Every structure is written in C-alpha cells, then in structure tokens.
C-alpha cells in the first residue's frame, strides 16, 4: 500500500486577483476523505480568521478563499494558506489513513467518546441532522414508483436504502439552503432526468447520480423526486424587532451529517401546519 | 420619490452581501461599482449608501421632496421637467418635478444617488434584490421597483416606520468619507488637485484584463492564443448573473469537475468552447472549467456591456491587477474628498 502524503494531494491555485483556491486530489483517497480534508482546512482558516478574509466557499474537493486587496496580496495569502495546511498536518494525515468504513463517527455519539479526545477539534463542530421525509405523499408529484421500477426493486426497498445511510453535506449552493448530500447507495444511483422539471415543489427530496438533496424552495430541477420533507431548511436569524432588516440562516452546512427517517402523510401534514 | 416608470429594471443596489456565500447566498450588488461609488461621492454620501440601478433607461420618477441627485454610468439623456441635465454632476430636483432617464446611447446601467439616505429593507446587510433567489429588495421577495412605489428618505417622516439604513447625519466628515471598505492609508488627500470625475470608460469594444487561474493548465497554448486573440461579442444572455459571449470556439477541455466556488469575474468555458463571464449575482458554486478571471479593476466596465458589445481579453499578472485596483480606488476616493472640500467652501 502506498502512503499518501498531504503535500502530494493538496494544491493552492490562483482563482482570481483576489481569490485563491485550495484543491484536494481525491483520486487516491476518495471523495469523502477529500471533503473531510477541505473541512479541516476550512476550520483552521476560521479559527485563525485573518483580517483580510472576505469570503470562503468550501465545496466537494475545494475551498475558495477571497481576500481584501486593500489588506494583503496573493503572495501573503498563499504563504498563509500553506502554513495552515502544514499546521493541520496531523489531522490531515489522520484523515488520510483512517478506515474508509468509518460510519461510526458520522452516525452520532462521536463527540462524547473520551478515546477520541485528540480528535475533538475535528468532531465537535460536526452536526447531525435527522430529517423527516414523507415518501407516500400523494398530493404532490413523485418519481418513487418510477425509480423502483427502473432499479427493479420495491418502493419499500428504495425508502429503506435511502434512510439507511448517513450522508455528508459535500457542498451547499445552487440556491440558498440547498445541500448536496452523498454518497447515495449505488443501488439507487440514477442519471438525472433528461428533461428537467420547470417546477420542483418546495421540500422535495430528490436523488440523482450518487447524491440526494432537499429543495429548500420551489425551483427548476432535474433530479428524481422520491419524497417530501416538512422541515424548514432556511430559518430567520433576526430578533424579530425590525421589519426592515432580515437575515436567513441555512440549516445544512458543508461537513454536516444527515440522516433521513420516514413519516406518514398525516405526520407530514401536521408538521407543515404547525 | 414616486416611481412612474421602471424601464426594464430599476432597484436599490449597494456593494452587495459580504460573508454569506458559504451558505449559498449570492454576492449581488452594483455591477458597475465605479459608477455607484462616483454617484455617492458627488452627492457627498458614504460609499456604502444605496443607489438606484437603472437598466437600459426608461426610468421616470417624481420628487416628493426637494433633493439633490447625481446620475452616473451609461451615456444617456437625463431630463428634469423636460430640461436636459448633465451626467456626473449634482442636480437639483425640486419637489413635484419629473426626472426622466432615456435610453442609453452607450453603456447599459445608470446609477442614481441622492443626498439623503433612502429607507431601504436590509437583507444580509445589503439592500440588493435577487430575483433568482427571491431574496432581498423592498419586500424581501427579490423584486425591483414597481410602478407607483414611493421611495422614502430617512428623516422625511411620511411613510417610513422603523428605519435601518445607515444614517449619515451624525457622522464626522472624516467618517463620511471613509465609511465602508475604504482605508485611510490610501487617501492621497490633496485639496489643490482638481480631479476629473473618475467615470467608467464606455466603449463599443471593451478590453478587459484577465489573470489565468483555476483549470488554466488544461487549456493548451493554442486554445489560450485563440482566447486572447479574438474579439468576442456579448450575446443576448447578459445579466447581473453573468455574460455569455459568442465568437470563435476556443475548443473545450474534456473534464468532469466537482462543483467549486466561483470568484467574481471568473471565466467559464462551456463545452461549446465559448466563455461565460460570471458576475455579481452568479451562483456560488459551479462545475464548468475556468480559464481564469477578469481582474477586479476591470469589472465595472462589464456592467456597461450591452448585447452586441465587443470584448477582448488581455493577459495580466497578479501584481498589475492589484495595482490597477488600488489606483482605481484611490482615484475615486481622492475625488470624493475634493468634492467634499469644495462643498464645504460653498
């Protein structure tokens, strides 16, 4: 077995005159680990929070860092990011060498385990969301039976497979609150619709390729809808005193863990109305 | 002021949202930031003060108070009660008078700044409306102004209730000028200099500078030569989100990428080998290969491109890019300071 070193898989490139982008090569280590390394670097960046930092966008295997041209230049930023990566060497090597079938860490209870004290910085920020999904909703369009047909399995099996996995938020984007969750079991993997829907209803839980997601709002979309979640993915972050100043926060953030569980139609309706 | 006609689109704008992209919220903000800053400088307002962005003219409004305004950006006929007015100057706009912005002769966007702060709705620390996201704007629904909307000013006390936009009345002159992202270090204060208004240069052909980046190594020298040695044309698909260009295909790179963060001004090359320039309202992540990005100093010009405008790319290094940007900011800031000093003397 070859040993993969972080110097060989992490690369810092220019993105624009005020942005650098950090890439992690996933070919040797897989997407999950590459994304975890991105999470480690992102966290290290936020702990240091240099004064020139304007924006950061973590995604599947990359982290875009935007800096203020007033406060610094690309050379200083490059050096800073290199140092971040070197300082996080321990965590990164640990991440590269850890077992692939590390589902125990993601499925909960990881924070309290005393044996993982050394990894606490990695684990404590991990949030786990359990998300209710109504797979039997008849009032809105669904591809559940079509997916079951195409994959030659029962609808119950589709639901079971979809709920059995713990997913990781690889990236957020496309629209506010939209999280790309992976990886979907191969048994459910299917290419996108050849003709995208013009309107995917709000709350739709959909699958495509090896990913799944929830639509935070009505939107066009080319994924297969298999259910609906009553959960609000965007919530207000303001104190409610002002009517002229508002914020929205996203429930799902890159690096979070997500599990789905089935609810009945009446539970769904109650939830939506509550 | 009361809106009589909005044209294609008229809405409040500022420098956009900062620090919300990791949640999937776009940046938004004025496309021609230079004209936005200039308009504010002329009326003596801080650079973060909201202005009105008018796309391709057709804007008519009636003043509800005696105010002073400045209109910057595209070359256009501006009328107040049918009397032609100058661009890039402080204009008196009497109560009851009608302001009209006609169709631009050159350029696409005009910016109106007012010497009193508007009452705006603030979403993610910005007044910008984003139609695609249905966020921000006066009613938080992503929509621009509608006919018969009344825009109120702070302290005018007619319609406004809980005002939240930055009031400037209690700020010292120094803070007024340095409010926002401007840093004292680069002030270049010189009252003796008579500075020309640093307007955005309008043209039929825009030459914009590009720093190579992202997946540039995937594009061979032939493709790069084709990219830097031709005149592209702005297609009809040009908005605050981005500009799709037409021209000779530079060829495509066969590669599947994971979606990654998109910088302002990033140039995506589509499978058909043509560039798309990503602008203020771009989606936060995307998976097309990118050859590099337009430098920050040259982005304002892209806000003045119309379908049919020509664009040429010129390669640039990172040091030149930063210098160009700093120089641009210094010019506008020096202008703002001189303007302020002149106003004090009067």
Coordinates of C-alpha atoms in Angstrom, one line a residue:
Chain A
X1 CA 0.0 0.0 0.0
X2 CA 1.3 3.4 -0.9
X3 CA 1.4 6.1 1.6
X4 CA -0.3 9.3 0.5
X5 CA 1.2 12.5 1.9
X6 CA -0.7 15.7 2.2
X7 CA 1.9 17.6 0.1
X8 CA 1.1 15.4 -2.9
X9 CA -2.7 15.9 -2.8
X10 CA -3.2 19.5 -1.7
X11 CA -2.6 22.3 -4.1
X12 CA -3.2 26.0 -3.9
X13 CA -4.0 27.8 -7.1
X14 CA -5.0 31.3 -8.3
X15 CA -8.7 31.7 -8.8
X16 CA -8.8 35.5 -9.5
X17 CA -6.8 38.5 -8.5
X18 CA -8.5 38.5 -5.1
X19 CA -9.2 34.7 -4.6
X20 CA -7.1 31.6 -4.1
X21 CA -8.5 28.1 -4.3
X22 CA -7.3 25.1 -2.4
X23 CA -7.7 21.7 -4.1
X24 CA -7.6 18.2 -2.6
X25 CA -6.9 15.5 -5.1
X26 CA -9.5 12.7 -4.4
X27 CA -8.1 10.1 -6.8
X28 CA -6.2 8.1 -4.2
X29 CA -8.3 8.7 -1.1
X30 CA -11.9 9.1 -2.3
X31 CA -14.4 11.9 -2.2
X32 CA -15.4 11.5 1.4
X33 CA -11.9 11.9 2.7
X34 CA -11.0 14.7 0.3
X35 CA -14.1 16.6 1.6
X36 CA -13.1 16.0 5.2
X37 CA -9.6 17.5 4.5
X38 CA -11.4 20.5 3.0
X39 CA -13.4 20.7 6.2
X40 CA -10.2 20.6 8.3
X41 CA -8.6 23.4 6.2
X42 CA -11.7 25.5 6.4
X43 CA -11.9 25.1 10.1
X44 CA -8.2 26.0 10.5
X45 CA -8.9 29.1 8.4
X46 CA -11.9 30.1 10.5
X47 CA -10.0 29.6 13.8
X48 CA -7.3 32.0 12.6
X49 CA -9.8 34.3 10.8
X50 CA -7.2 36.6 9.2
X51 CA -8.4 40.2 8.9
X52 CA -8.2 40.1 5.1
X53 CA -10.6 37.2 4.8
X54 CA -13.8 38.3 2.9
X55 CA -15.4 35.1 1.8
X56 CA -14.8 31.4 1.9
X57 CA -16.7 28.7 -0.1
X58 CA -16.0 25.1 0.8
X59 CA -17.2 22.6 -1.8
X60 CA -16.6 18.9 -2.7
X61 CA -12.8 18.9 -3.1
X62 CA -12.0 22.6 -3.0
X63 CA -12.0 25.7 -0.8
X64 CA -12.3 29.2 -2.4
X65 CA -10.8 32.0 -0.3
X66 CA -11.4 35.6 -1.1
X67 CA -9.2 38.3 0.4
X68 CA -9.3 42.0 0.5
X69 CA -6.9 43.6 -2.0
X70 CA -6.5 46.5 0.4
X71 CA -5.2 44.5 3.2
X72 CA -2.9 42.0 1.6
X73 CA -1.7 40.4 -1.7
X74 CA -1.8 36.9 -3.2
X75 CA 1.8 36.1 -2.1
X76 CA 1.0 36.7 1.6
X77 CA -2.3 34.7 1.3
X78 CA -0.6 31.8 -0.4
X79 CA 2.0 31.7 2.3
X80 CA -0.7 31.9 4.9
X81 CA -2.7 29.0 3.4
X82 CA 0.4 26.9 3.0
X83 CA 1.2 27.4 6.7
X84 CA -2.4 26.5 7.6
X85 CA -2.1 23.2 5.7
X86 CA 1.3 22.4 7.3
X87 CA -0.1 23.1 10.8
X88 CA -3.0 20.9 10.2
X89 CA -0.7 18.1 9.0
X90 CA -1.5 15.8 12.0
X91 CA -5.3 16.0 11.4
X92 CA -4.9 15.6 7.7
X93 CA -2.7 12.5 7.9
X94 CA -5.1 11.0 10.4
X95 CA -7.9 11.7 8.0
X96 CA -6.0 10.1 5.1
X97 CA -5.1 6.9 7.0
X98 CA -8.3 6.3 8.9
X99 CA -10.5 3.4 7.8
X100 CA -12.9 4.1 4.9
X101 CA -15.8 2.3 6.6
X102 CA -15.8 4.9 9.4
X103 CA -19.6 5.1 9.6
X104 CA -19.5 5.1 13.4
X105 CA -18.1 8.5 13.6
X106 CA -20.7 10.0 11.4
X107 CA -23.7 8.3 12.9
X108 CA -23.6 10.0 16.3
X109 CA -22.1 9.8 19.7
X110 CA -18.7 10.8 18.4
X111 CA -18.4 13.9 20.5
X112 CA -18.8 12.3 23.8
X113 CA -16.3 9.4 23.3
X114 CA -13.3 10.1 25.5
X115 CA -11.0 7.9 23.4
X116 CA -11.3 10.5 20.6
X117 CA -10.1 13.4 22.7
X118 CA -7.2 14.1 20.4
X119 CA -9.6 14.4 17.5
X120 CA -12.0 16.6 19.4
X121 CA -11.4 19.6 17.2
X122 CA -12.4 17.5 14.2
X123 CA -15.5 16.1 15.8
X124 CA -17.1 18.8 17.9
X125 CA -18.2 21.0 15.0
X126 CA -19.9 18.1 13.2
X127 CA -23.6 18.5 13.4
X128 CA -26.0 15.6 12.8
X129 CA -29.4 16.3 11.4
X130 CA -32.3 13.8 11.4
X131 CA -34.7 14.8 8.7
X132 CA -38.3 13.5 8.4
X133 CA -39.4 12.6 4.9
X134 CA -42.9 11.6 3.8
X135 CA -42.4 9.1 0.9
X136 CA -46.1 8.4 0.4
X137 CA -47.4 11.9 -0.1
X138 CA -50.0 11.7 -2.9
X139 CA -50.9 15.3 -3.3
X140 CA -47.6 16.2 -4.9
X141 CA -45.7 14.7 -7.9
X142 CA -43.2 11.9 -7.1
X143 CA -40.9 9.6 -9.1
X144 CA -40.8 7.0 -6.3
X145 CA -42.5 4.2 -8.3
X146 CA -40.6 5.0 -11.4
X147 CA -37.3 4.8 -9.5
X148 CA -38.3 1.5 -8.0
X149 CA -39.3 0.2 -11.4
X150 CA -36.1 1.4 -13.1
X151 CA -33.9 -0.1 -10.5
X152 CA -36.1 -3.2 -10.3
X153 CA -36.6 -3.1 -6.5
X154 CA -39.7 -2.4 -4.4
X155 CA -40.6 1.1 -3.2
X156 CA -40.1 -0.1 0.3
X157 CA -36.6 -1.0 -0.6
X158 CA -35.9 2.4 -2.1
X159 CA -37.1 4.0 1.1
X160 CA -35.1 1.7 3.3
X161 CA -31.9 2.2 1.3
X162 CA -32.4 6.0 1.3
X163 CA -32.9 6.0 5.1
X164 CA -30.2 3.5 5.9
X165 CA -27.3 5.8 5.0
X166 CA -25.7 8.6 6.9
X167 CA -25.0 11.3 4.3
X168 CA -22.4 14.0 4.3
X169 CA -23.0 17.6 3.2
X170 CA -20.4 17.9 0.4
X171 CA -21.3 21.4 -0.6
X172 CA -24.0 24.0 -0.4
X173 CA -25.1 26.2 -3.3
X174 CA -27.3 26.2 -6.4
X175 CA -29.8 28.1 -4.3
X176 CA -29.8 29.2 -0.7
X177 CA -30.1 26.3 1.7
X178 CA -29.6 23.6 -1.0
X179 CA -27.2 21.0 0.3
X180 CA -25.5 18.3 -1.9
X181 CA -25.6 15.1 0.2
X182 CA -23.6 12.0 -0.6
X183 CA -23.0 9.4 -1.3
X184 CA -26.2 7.6 -2.3
X185 CA -26.0 3.8 -2.3
X186 CA -25.1 2.5 -5.8
X187 CA -28.3 0.6 -5.8
X188 CA -30.2 3.9 -6.0
X189 CA -27.9 5.7 -8.3
X190 CA -29.5 7.0 -11.5
X191 CA -28.7 9.7 -14.0
X192 CA -30.6 13.0 -13.9
X193 CA -33.9 13.4 -15.8
X194 CA -33.3 14.0 -19.5
X195 CA -35.8 16.9 -19.4
X196 CA -35.6 18.8 -16.1
X197 CA -38.8 19.8 -14.4
X198 CA -39.6 23.5 -14.6
X199 CA -41.0 23.4 -11.1
X200 CA -39.9 21.1 -8.3
X201 CA -42.1 21.8 -5.3
X202 CA -40.6 23.2 -2.0
X203 CA -39.5 20.4 0.3
X204 CA -39.0 17.8 -2.4
X205 CA -36.4 15.1 -1.5
X206 CA -34.7 14.0 -4.7
X207 CA -31.9 11.8 -5.9
X208 CA -29.5 11.8 -8.9
X209 CA -26.2 10.1 -9.6
X210 CA -24.8 9.3 -6.2
X211 CA -26.3 12.3 -4.5
X212 CA -29.5 13.3 -2.7
X213 CA -30.9 16.7 -1.7
X214 CA -33.9 18.6 -0.4
X215 CA -35.2 21.6 -2.3
X216 CA -35.5 24.5 0.1
X217 CA -37.9 26.3 -2.2
X218 CA -39.7 25.8 -5.4
X219 CA -37.2 25.7 -8.3
X220 CA -36.4 24.1 -11.6
X221 CA -34.6 20.8 -11.2
X222 CA -33.6 17.6 -12.9
X223 CA -33.4 15.2 -10.0
X224 CA -35.8 12.3 -9.3
X225 CA -38.3 13.2 -6.5
X226 CA -38.9 10.4 -4.1
X227 CA -40.5 12.2 -1.1
X228 CA -41.1 15.4 0.7
X229 CA -39.7 16.9 3.9
X230 CA -41.8 19.2 6.1
X231 CA -38.6 20.6 7.6
X232 CA -37.7 24.3 7.0
X233 CA -34.2 24.5 5.6
X234 CA -33.9 28.2 5.8
X235 CA -34.8 30.0 9.0
X236 CA -34.8 33.6 10.1
X237 CA -31.9 34.8 12.1
X238 CA -33.2 38.2 13.1
X239 CA -34.6 39.1 16.5
X240 CA -37.9 40.0 15.1
X241 CA -37.9 43.6 16.3
X242 CA -37.3 45.1 13.0
X243 CA -39.4 44.7 9.9
X244 CA -36.8 46.4 7.7
X245 CA -33.8 44.2 8.5
X246 CA -33.8 40.5 7.9
X247 CA -31.4 37.5 7.7
X248 CA -31.7 33.9 6.7
X249 CA -29.6 31.0 8.0
X250 CA -29.2 27.7 6.3
X251 CA -29.8 24.6 8.4
X252 CA -27.4 22.4 6.5
X253 CA -23.8 23.4 6.2
X254 CA -20.8 21.8 4.5
X255 CA -19.4 19.0 6.6
X256 CA -22.7 18.3 8.5
X257 CA -24.2 14.8 8.6
X258 CA -27.7 14.0 7.6
X259 CA -30.0 11.0 8.2
X260 CA -33.5 10.6 6.8
X261 CA -36.4 8.8 8.5
X262 CA -39.9 8.1 7.1
X263 CA -43.0 9.8 8.4
X264 CA -46.6 9.2 7.4
X265 CA -48.7 11.6 5.4
X266 CA -50.7 12.8 8.4
X267 CA -47.5 13.4 10.4
X268 CA -46.2 15.4 7.4
X269 CA -49.4 17.5 7.2
X270 CA -49.3 18.2 10.9
X271 CA -45.7 19.2 10.7
X272 CA -46.2 21.5 7.8
X273 CA -49.2 23.2 9.5
X274 CA -47.6 23.5 12.9
Chain B
X1 CA -39.7 60.0 -4.9
X2 CA -42.5 58.3 -6.6
X3 CA -41.8 55.8 -9.4
X4 CA -43.8 56.5 -12.6
X5 CA -41.9 54.0 -14.9
X6 CA -39.2 51.5 -14.1
X7 CA -37.9 50.6 -17.6
X8 CA -36.5 47.0 -17.8
X9 CA -35.4 47.1 -14.2
X10 CA -34.8 49.7 -11.5
X11 CA -33.9 48.8 -8.0
X12 CA -31.8 49.7 -5.0
X13 CA -28.2 48.5 -5.1
X14 CA -25.1 48.8 -3.0
X15 CA -21.8 46.9 -2.7
X16 CA -23.6 43.6 -2.2
X17 CA -23.5 41.0 0.6
X18 CA -20.3 40.0 2.2
X19 CA -19.7 36.8 4.0
X20 CA -22.8 34.8 3.1
X21 CA -21.5 32.8 0.1
X22 CA -20.6 29.7 2.1
X23 CA -24.4 29.4 2.9
X24 CA -25.2 29.6 -0.8
X25 CA -26.3 33.2 -1.0
X26 CA -25.0 35.1 -4.0
X27 CA -23.0 38.2 -3.7
X28 CA -25.2 40.6 -5.7
X29 CA -24.6 44.4 -5.6
X30 CA -23.9 47.1 -8.2
X31 CA -22.3 45.7 -11.4
X32 CA -20.6 49.0 -12.3
X33 CA -19.3 49.6 -8.8
X34 CA -17.3 52.5 -10.0
X35 CA -20.4 54.5 -11.1
X36 CA -22.1 53.5 -7.8
X37 CA -19.2 54.9 -5.8
X38 CA -19.0 58.0 -8.0
X39 CA -22.7 58.8 -7.7
X40 CA -22.4 58.7 -3.9
X41 CA -19.2 60.8 -3.9
X42 CA -20.8 63.5 -6.0
X43 CA -23.7 63.9 -3.5
X44 CA -21.4 63.6 -0.5
X45 CA -22.7 60.3 0.7
X46 CA -20.7 57.3 2.1
X47 CA -19.7 54.7 -0.5
X48 CA -22.0 52.1 1.2
X49 CA -25.1 54.3 0.7
X50 CA -27.7 52.6 -1.5
X51 CA -28.1 53.9 -5.1
X52 CA -30.7 53.1 -7.7
X53 CA -29.5 50.9 -10.5
X54 CA -31.4 51.5 -13.8
X55 CA -31.0 49.0 -16.6
X56 CA -31.2 50.4 -20.1
X57 CA -33.1 53.6 -19.2
X58 CA -36.8 54.1 -19.3
X59 CA -36.9 55.4 -15.7
X60 CA -39.3 58.1 -14.7
X61 CA -39.9 59.4 -11.2
X62 CA -41.4 62.4 -9.5
X63 CA -39.7 64.1 -6.5
X64 CA -41.7 64.1 -3.2
X65 CA -39.2 66.4 -1.6
X66 CA -36.6 69.0 -2.7
X67 CA -33.4 66.9 -3.0
X68 CA -30.1 66.7 -4.9
X69 CA -29.2 63.8 -7.0
X70 CA -26.3 62.6 -9.1
X71 CA -26.7 60.3 -12.1
X72 CA -23.7 58.3 -13.3
X73 CA -22.9 55.4 -15.6
X74 CA -24.2 54.9 -19.2
X75 CA -24.2 57.8 -21.6
X76 CA -27.8 58.9 -21.6
X77 CA -30.1 61.9 -21.9
X78 CA -31.4 62.9 -18.5
X79 CA -34.3 65.3 -18.2
X80 CA -35.8 67.1 -15.2
X81 CA -39.1 68.7 -16.2
X82 CA -38.0 68.2 -19.9
X83 CA -34.8 70.2 -19.3
X84 CA -31.6 68.3 -20.3
X85 CA -29.3 67.7 -17.3
X86 CA -25.6 66.8 -17.0
X87 CA -24.4 63.4 -16.0
X88 CA -21.8 63.1 -13.2
X89 CA -22.9 66.3 -11.6
X90 CA -25.0 67.3 -8.6
X91 CA -28.5 68.1 -9.8
X92 CA -31.3 70.0 -8.0
X93 CA -34.5 68.1 -8.2
X94 CA -37.4 70.1 -6.9
X95 CA -40.5 68.7 -5.3
X96 CA -43.0 67.8 -7.9
X97 CA -40.5 67.8 -10.8
X98 CA -40.3 64.8 -13.1
X99 CA -36.9 63.1 -13.6
X100 CA -36.5 61.1 -16.8
X101 CA -33.7 58.8 -17.9
X102 CA -33.9 58.0 -21.6
X103 CA -32.5 55.0 -23.5
X104 CA -28.6 55.0 -23.2
X105 CA -26.6 55.9 -26.2
X106 CA -23.6 53.9 -24.9
X107 CA -23.5 51.6 -21.9
X108 CA -26.3 49.8 -20.1
X109 CA -26.6 50.9 -16.5
X110 CA -27.2 54.2 -14.7
X111 CA -26.8 54.9 -11.0
X112 CA -28.8 57.5 -9.1
X113 CA -27.6 58.7 -5.8
X114 CA -29.5 61.0 -3.6
X115 CA -28.1 63.4 -0.9
X116 CA -30.5 61.9 1.7
X117 CA -30.4 58.3 2.7
X118 CA -33.2 56.2 1.4
X119 CA -35.2 54.0 3.7
X120 CA -34.4 50.5 2.5
X121 CA -35.1 47.0 3.5
X122 CA -31.9 45.2 4.6
X123 CA -31.3 41.5 3.9
X124 CA -28.0 40.0 4.8
X125 CA -26.6 43.5 5.4
X126 CA -27.5 44.6 1.9
X127 CA -30.4 46.3 0.2
X128 CA -30.0 44.3 -3.0
X129 CA -32.8 42.3 -4.5
X130 CA -32.0 38.9 -6.2
X131 CA -34.8 37.7 -8.4
X132 CA -33.4 34.2 -8.8
X133 CA -33.2 33.7 -5.1
X134 CA -36.4 35.6 -4.3
X135 CA -34.5 37.3 -1.6
X136 CA -33.8 40.9 -0.7
X137 CA -35.4 44.1 -2.1
X138 CA -38.0 46.3 -0.7
X139 CA -40.4 43.5 0.2
X140 CA -37.8 40.8 0.6
X141 CA -39.2 39.0 -2.5
X142 CA -36.3 39.7 -4.9
X143 CA -38.3 42.1 -7.0
X144 CA -37.2 45.6 -8.2
X145 CA -39.3 48.7 -8.1
X146 CA -42.9 48.6 -9.3
X147 CA -44.8 51.5 -10.9
X148 CA -46.3 53.8 -8.2
X149 CA -43.8 52.7 -5.5
X150 CA -42.8 55.5 -3.2
X151 CA -39.2 55.6 -2.1
X152 CA -38.8 57.4 1.2
X153 CA -35.9 59.2 2.8
X154 CA -34.7 59.0 6.3
X155 CA -36.0 61.8 8.4
X156 CA -38.6 62.7 5.9
X157 CA -41.2 61.1 8.2
X158 CA -44.0 60.4 5.8
X159 CA -44.3 56.7 5.1
X160 CA -41.2 55.2 6.8
X161 CA -41.5 53.4 10.2
X162 CA -38.5 51.6 11.6
X163 CA -35.7 53.0 9.6
X164 CA -32.5 50.9 9.5
X165 CA -30.4 52.3 6.7
X166 CA -27.1 53.9 7.7
X167 CA -27.8 57.4 8.8
X168 CA -25.0 59.8 7.9
X169 CA -26.2 62.9 9.7
X170 CA -24.3 62.2 12.9
X171 CA -21.1 61.1 11.3
X172 CA -18.0 63.3 11.2
X173 CA -16.7 64.4 7.8
X174 CA -13.8 62.0 8.0
X175 CA -16.1 59.0 8.8
X176 CA -18.4 60.1 6.0
X177 CA -15.6 59.7 3.5
X178 CA -14.0 56.6 4.9
X179 CA -17.2 54.8 5.7
X180 CA -17.2 51.4 4.1
X181 CA -14.3 49.5 2.8
X182 CA -12.1 52.4 2.1
X183 CA -8.8 52.6 4.1
X184 CA -7.1 55.8 5.3
X185 CA -3.8 54.6 4.1
X186 CA -4.7 55.2 0.5
X187 CA -6.4 58.6 0.9
X188 CA -4.0 60.7 -1.2
X189 CA -5.6 63.8 0.2
X190 CA -4.8 66.9 -1.9
X191 CA -7.2 69.8 -2.0
X192 CA -5.2 71.6 -4.7
X193 CA -5.8 68.9 -7.2
X194 CA -8.8 69.4 -9.4
X195 CA -9.7 65.8 -10.1
X196 CA -11.8 64.8 -13.1
X197 CA -14.7 62.6 -12.2
X198 CA -13.3 59.0 -12.4
X199 CA -16.1 57.7 -14.6
X200 CA -16.3 54.2 -16.0
X201 CA -14.9 54.3 -19.5
X202 CA -17.6 53.5 -22.0
X203 CA -16.8 52.0 -25.4
X204 CA -18.0 49.8 -28.2
X205 CA -15.2 47.4 -27.6
X206 CA -14.1 46.7 -24.0
X207 CA -10.6 45.4 -23.4
X208 CA -10.6 43.6 -20.1
X209 CA -7.6 42.2 -18.3
X210 CA -7.6 38.5 -17.2
X211 CA -5.4 36.6 -14.7
X212 CA -5.0 33.0 -15.5
X213 CA -6.2 30.6 -12.8
X214 CA -8.4 27.7 -11.8
X215 CA -8.0 25.0 -14.6
X216 CA -5.9 27.1 -16.9
X217 CA -3.3 24.3 -17.2
X218 CA -5.9 22.2 -19.0
X219 CA -6.0 24.8 -21.8
X220 CA -3.1 24.4 -24.2
X221 CA -1.3 27.3 -25.8
X222 CA -3.4 27.1 -29.0
X223 CA -6.6 27.5 -27.0
X224 CA -5.1 30.3 -25.0
X225 CA -3.9 32.1 -28.1
X226 CA -7.4 31.7 -29.6
X227 CA -8.9 33.1 -26.3
X228 CA -6.6 36.2 -26.1
X229 CA -6.5 37.0 -29.8
X230 CA -10.1 37.4 -30.8
X231 CA -13.0 39.8 -30.4
X232 CA -15.9 38.2 -28.6
X233 CA -19.4 39.6 -28.8
X234 CA -21.8 39.9 -25.9
X235 CA -24.9 37.7 -26.6
X236 CA -28.5 38.4 -25.5
X237 CA -27.8 36.3 -22.4
X238 CA -26.3 39.1 -20.4
X239 CA -27.5 39.9 -16.9
X240 CA -26.2 40.7 -13.4
X241 CA -25.6 37.0 -13.1
X242 CA -23.2 36.8 -16.0
X243 CA -22.4 37.4 -19.6
X244 CA -22.4 34.7 -22.3
X245 CA -20.1 35.6 -25.2
X246 CA -20.3 34.5 -28.8
X247 CA -17.3 34.2 -31.2
X248 CA -14.9 31.5 -32.5
X249 CA -14.9 28.5 -30.3
X250 CA -11.6 28.1 -28.4
X251 CA -12.3 24.3 -28.1
X252 CA -13.3 22.5 -24.9
X253 CA -11.4 20.5 -22.4
X254 CA -13.0 17.1 -21.7
X255 CA -13.0 17.0 -18.0
X256 CA -15.7 16.5 -15.3
X257 CA -15.2 18.6 -12.3
X258 CA -16.7 18.7 -8.9
X259 CA -18.6 22.0 -8.4
X260 CA -16.3 24.6 -6.9
X261 CA -16.5 28.2 -5.6
X262 CA -16.8 30.8 -8.4
X263 CA -14.9 34.0 -8.0
X264 CA -16.3 37.3 -9.2
X265 CA -15.4 37.7 -12.8
X266 CA -14.4 34.1 -13.3
X267 CA -14.5 33.0 -17.0
X268 CA -16.1 29.6 -17.5
X269 CA -15.5 27.8 -20.8
X270 CA -18.7 25.9 -21.9
X271 CA -18.5 22.5 -23.7
X272 CA -19.0 24.5 -26.9
X273 CA -15.8 26.4 -26.3
X274 CA -17.2 29.8 -25.6
X275 CA -16.7 31.9 -22.5
X276 CA -19.3 32.9 -19.8
X277 CA -18.1 35.7 -17.5
X278 CA -19.6 35.3 -14.0
X279 CA -20.7 38.5 -12.3
X280 CA -22.2 39.8 -9.1
X281 CA -25.3 37.6 -9.0
X282 CA -23.6 34.4 -10.1
X283 CA -24.4 31.1 -8.3
X284 CA -21.8 30.4 -5.6
X285 CA -20.5 27.1 -6.9
X286 CA -20.4 25.6 -10.4
X287 CA -18.6 22.8 -12.3
X288 CA -17.6 24.3 -15.7
X289 CA -13.8 24.5 -16.3
X290 CA -12.5 28.0 -15.8
X291 CA -9.5 29.6 -17.6
X292 CA -9.1 32.5 -15.2
X293 CA -10.8 35.6 -14.0
X294 CA -11.3 39.2 -15.0
X295 CA -9.4 41.5 -12.6
X296 CA -11.4 43.4 -10.1
X297 CA -10.3 46.8 -11.5
X298 CA -11.9 46.0 -14.9
X299 CA -15.2 44.5 -13.7
X300 CA -17.1 47.8 -13.6
X301 CA -16.8 48.1 -17.4
X302 CA -18.6 44.8 -17.8
X303 CA -21.6 46.4 -16.1
X304 CA -21.9 48.7 -19.1
X305 CA -21.8 45.9 -21.8
X306 CA -24.9 45.6 -23.8
X307 CA -25.8 42.7 -26.1
X308 CA -23.7 43.3 -29.2
X309 CA -20.8 45.0 -27.4
X310 CA -17.4 43.6 -28.2
X311 CA -15.0 42.2 -25.6
X312 CA -11.3 41.4 -25.9
X313 CA -9.2 39.7 -23.2
X314 CA -5.7 40.7 -22.3
X315 CA -3.5 38.7 -20.1
X316 CA -2.3 40.3 -16.9
X317 CA -0.3 39.3 -13.9
X318 CA -1.4 39.5 -10.2
X319 CA 0.7 42.5 -9.3
X320 CA -0.6 44.6 -12.1
X321 CA -4.1 43.5 -11.2
X322 CA -3.7 44.7 -7.6
X323 CA -2.1 47.9 -8.5
X324 CA -4.8 48.7 -11.0
X325 CA -7.4 48.1 -8.4
X326 CA -5.8 50.2 -5.7
X327 CA -5.3 53.0 -8.2
X328 CA -8.9 52.9 -9.2
X329 CA -10.0 53.1 -5.5
X330 CA -7.5 55.9 -4.8
X331 CA -8.9 58.0 -7.7
X332 CA -12.5 57.7 -6.6
X333 CA -11.6 58.4 -3.0
X334 CA -9.5 61.5 -3.9
X335 CA -12.4 62.7 -6.0
X336 CA -14.8 62.2 -3.1
X337 CA -12.5 64.2 -0.7
X338 CA -12.0 67.0 -3.1
X339 CA -15.8 67.1 -3.7
X340 CA -16.4 67.3 0.0
X341 CA -13.9 70.1 0.5
X342 CA -15.4 72.1 -2.4
X343 CA -18.9 71.6 -0.9
X344 CA -17.7 72.9 2.5
X345 CA -16.3 76.1 0.9
X346 CA -19.5 76.9 -0.8

